[in-house]
Short mmCIF file of C-alpha atoms in Angstrom, two decimals:
data_model
loop_
_atom_site.label_atom_id
_atom_site.label_comp_id
_atom_site.label_asym_id
_atom_site.label_seq_id
_atom_site.Cartn_x
_atom_site.Cartn_y
_atom_site.Cartn_z
CA MET O 1 96.76 85.47 132.74
CA ASN O 2 99.34 86.44 130.15
CA LEU O 3 98.41 88.90 127.36
CA GLN O 4 101.07 89.27 124.67
CA PRO O 5 99.98 91.05 121.47
CA GLU O 6 102.10 90.58 118.35
CA THR O 7 102.54 93.54 116.03
CA ARG O 8 103.15 91.61 112.78
CA ASN O 9 100.53 90.88 110.18
CA ILE O 10 99.65 87.27 109.38
CA TYR O 11 98.62 86.62 105.77
CA CYS O 12 96.50 83.56 104.97
CA PHE O 13 96.54 82.48 101.32
CA SER O 14 94.48 79.93 99.47
CA TYR O 15 96.57 76.87 98.72
CA GLN O 16 94.75 76.29 95.40
CA SER O 17 94.50 79.80 93.99
CA GLY O 18 97.43 81.47 95.73
CA LYS O 19 95.21 84.48 96.51
CA LEU O 20 95.11 86.30 99.80
CA GLU O 21 92.04 85.13 101.74
CA HIS O 22 92.53 86.69 105.16
CA LEU O 23 94.75 89.27 106.85
CA MET O 24 95.26 88.94 110.60
CA LYS O 25 96.17 92.22 112.29
CA ASP O 26 96.59 91.18 115.89
CA CYS O 27 97.28 88.11 117.94
CA VAL O 28 96.57 87.70 121.66
CA CYS O 29 97.53 84.73 123.83
CA ILE O 30 95.51 83.97 126.97
CA GLY O 31 96.44 80.81 128.85
CA GLY O 32 96.93 78.05 126.29
CA PHE O 33 94.68 79.75 123.72
CA ILE O 34 95.62 81.94 120.76
CA TYR O 35 93.21 84.52 119.28
CA LEU O 36 93.72 85.93 115.81
CA PHE O 37 91.98 89.16 114.85
CA SER O 38 91.20 90.61 111.41
CA PRO O 39 90.94 94.35 111.19
CA PHE O 40 87.36 94.43 112.58
CA TYR O 41 86.55 91.08 114.18
CA LEU O 42 87.83 87.92 115.89
CA PHE O 43 88.84 85.70 113.00
CA PHE O 44 89.92 82.50 114.74
CA HIS O 45 90.81 81.07 118.13
CA TRP O 46 92.00 77.67 119.30
CA GLN O 47 93.77 76.00 122.17
CA VAL O 48 97.37 75.42 121.21
CA HIS O 49 99.05 74.48 124.54
CA GLU O 50 98.21 73.17 127.98
CA LYS O 51 100.02 76.12 129.69
CA ASP O 52 100.46 79.82 128.89
CA VAL O 53 101.67 80.65 125.40
CA ILE O 54 104.77 82.88 125.78
CA GLY O 55 105.57 83.49 122.11
CA VAL O 56 104.05 83.60 118.66
CA THR O 57 105.61 84.18 115.28
CA HIS O 58 104.78 83.44 111.66
CA HIS O 59 106.66 82.45 108.54
CA PRO O 60 107.15 85.50 106.29
CA HIS O 61 106.14 83.71 103.08
CA ARG O 62 104.12 80.66 104.08
CA ASN O 63 100.88 80.07 105.95
CA LEU O 64 102.60 78.85 109.13
CA VAL O 65 102.42 80.09 112.71
CA ALA O 66 104.81 78.91 115.45
CA THR O 67 103.91 79.06 119.13
CA TYR O 68 105.92 78.26 122.23
CA SER O 69 104.71 77.77 125.76
CA GLU O 70 105.51 77.42 129.41
CA ASP O 71 104.84 73.68 128.90
CA SER O 72 108.30 73.54 127.22
CA THR O 73 106.92 72.84 123.75
CA MET O 74 107.01 74.64 120.43
CA LYS O 75 104.36 73.88 117.76
CA LEU O 76 103.77 74.73 114.13
CA TRP O 77 100.28 75.52 112.92
CA LYS O 78 98.47 76.14 109.64
CA PRO O 79 95.64 78.54 110.49
#
């Protein structure tokens, strides 16, 4: 098992209104799954890779998250 918390915030904006809808405070990767946490609860989780996720980052101005894994792939996501 590979736990790798990220320390950056992830901001999720509405495409239509441009308003901030969610703020993710923490991110944890376990196996091929990614878990995003708001300040007080688990906001979202999904399987992103077949093997362990070894890195997560986000675009500073757009609603995009990039993950890379031990399965030798990098993927872009819109949470």
